mmCIF file of C-alpha atoms in Angstrom:
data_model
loop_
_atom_site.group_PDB
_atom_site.id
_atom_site.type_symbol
_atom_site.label_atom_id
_atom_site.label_comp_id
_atom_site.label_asym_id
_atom_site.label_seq_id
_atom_site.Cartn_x
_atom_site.Cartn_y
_atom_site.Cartn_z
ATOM 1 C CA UNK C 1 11.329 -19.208 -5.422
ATOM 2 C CA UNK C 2 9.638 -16.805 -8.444
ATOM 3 C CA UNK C 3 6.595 -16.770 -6.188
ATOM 4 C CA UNK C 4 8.457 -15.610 -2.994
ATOM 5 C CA UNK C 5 10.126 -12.957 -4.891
ATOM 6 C CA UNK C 6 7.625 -11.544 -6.727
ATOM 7 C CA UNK C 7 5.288 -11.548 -3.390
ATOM 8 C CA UNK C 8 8.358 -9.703 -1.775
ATOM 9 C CA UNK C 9 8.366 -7.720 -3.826
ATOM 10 C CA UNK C 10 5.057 -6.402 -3.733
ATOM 11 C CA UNK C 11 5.265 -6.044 0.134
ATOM 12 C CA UNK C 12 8.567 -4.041 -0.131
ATOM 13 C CA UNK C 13 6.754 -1.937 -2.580
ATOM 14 C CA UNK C 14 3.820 -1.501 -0.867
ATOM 15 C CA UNK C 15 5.420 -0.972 2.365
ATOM 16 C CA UNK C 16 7.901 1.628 0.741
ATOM 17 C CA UNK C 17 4.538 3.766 -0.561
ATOM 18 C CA UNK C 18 2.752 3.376 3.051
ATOM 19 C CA UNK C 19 5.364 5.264 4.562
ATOM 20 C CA UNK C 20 6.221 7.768 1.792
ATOM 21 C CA UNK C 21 2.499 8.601 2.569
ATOM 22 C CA UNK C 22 3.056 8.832 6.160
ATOM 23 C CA UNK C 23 5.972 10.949 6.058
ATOM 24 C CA UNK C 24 4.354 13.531 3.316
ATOM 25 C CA UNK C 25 1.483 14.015 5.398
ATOM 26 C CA UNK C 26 3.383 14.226 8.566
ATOM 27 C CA UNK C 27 5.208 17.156 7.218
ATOM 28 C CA UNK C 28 2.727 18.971 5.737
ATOM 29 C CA UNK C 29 3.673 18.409 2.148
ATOM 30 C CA UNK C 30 1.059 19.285 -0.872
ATOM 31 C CA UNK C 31 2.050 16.336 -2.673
ATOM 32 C CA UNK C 32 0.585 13.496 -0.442
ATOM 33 C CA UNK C 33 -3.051 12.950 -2.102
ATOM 34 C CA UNK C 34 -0.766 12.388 -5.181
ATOM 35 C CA UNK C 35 1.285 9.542 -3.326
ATOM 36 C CA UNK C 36 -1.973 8.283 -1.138
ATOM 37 C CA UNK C 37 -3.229 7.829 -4.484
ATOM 38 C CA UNK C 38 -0.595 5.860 -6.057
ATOM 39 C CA UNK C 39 -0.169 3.835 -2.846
ATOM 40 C CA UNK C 40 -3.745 2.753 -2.493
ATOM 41 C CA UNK C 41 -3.601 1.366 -6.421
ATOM 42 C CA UNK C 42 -0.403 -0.597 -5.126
ATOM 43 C CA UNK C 43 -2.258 -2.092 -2.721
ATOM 44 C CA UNK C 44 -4.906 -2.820 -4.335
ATOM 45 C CA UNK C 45 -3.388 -4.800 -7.306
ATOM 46 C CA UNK C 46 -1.713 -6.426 -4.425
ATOM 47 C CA UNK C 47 -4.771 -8.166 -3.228
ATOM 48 C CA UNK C 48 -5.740 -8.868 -6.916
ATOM 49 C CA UNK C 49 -2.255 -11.221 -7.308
ATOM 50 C CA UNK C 50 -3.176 -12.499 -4.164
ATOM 51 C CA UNK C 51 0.281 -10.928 -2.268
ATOM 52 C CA UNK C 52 -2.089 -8.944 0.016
ATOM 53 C CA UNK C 53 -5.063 -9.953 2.018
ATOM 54 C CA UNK C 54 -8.060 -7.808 1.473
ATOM 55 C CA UNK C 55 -9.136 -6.985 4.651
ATOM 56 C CA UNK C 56 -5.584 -5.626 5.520
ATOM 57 C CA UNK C 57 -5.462 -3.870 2.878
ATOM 58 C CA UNK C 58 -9.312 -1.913 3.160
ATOM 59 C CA UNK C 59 -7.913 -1.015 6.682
ATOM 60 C CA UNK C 60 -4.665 0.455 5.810
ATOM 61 C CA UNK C 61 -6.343 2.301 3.126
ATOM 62 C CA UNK C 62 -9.173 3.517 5.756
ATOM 63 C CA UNK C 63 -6.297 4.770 7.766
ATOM 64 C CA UNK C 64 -4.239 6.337 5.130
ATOM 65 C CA UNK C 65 -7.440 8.369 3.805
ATOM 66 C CA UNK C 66 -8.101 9.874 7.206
ATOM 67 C CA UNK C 67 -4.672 10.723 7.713
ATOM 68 C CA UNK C 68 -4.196 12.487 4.473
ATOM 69 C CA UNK C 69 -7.784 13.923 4.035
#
């Protein structure tokens, strides 16, 4: 049971920071490097505890980063 928790909530978290991405870039805002940034080191201390799969993880960055920069 701690493991399922804590493992949901990293995905909550990291799915929560995806879209706050999404949305700031979507509308234009200034502040959505700052929240790209903070979102890719979610995800990437979610592969490190072993939440998030790496693979998934280099994509969704990949995608983020184009969409932002």
């Amino acid at each position: 049971m701690k493991r399922r928790a804590r493992n949901k909530h990293w995905l909550s978290s990291t799915r929560n920071a995806v879209r706050a991405v999404r949305a700031a870039a979507a509308a234009g805002e200034g502040d959505a490097q700052a929240k790209f940034a903070s979102a890719e080191r979610m995800l990437r201390k979610g592969v490190s505890k072993g939440v998030l799969h790496k693979r998934t993880v280099s994509r969704t960055i990949s995608r983020l980063h184009k969409l932002v920069h």
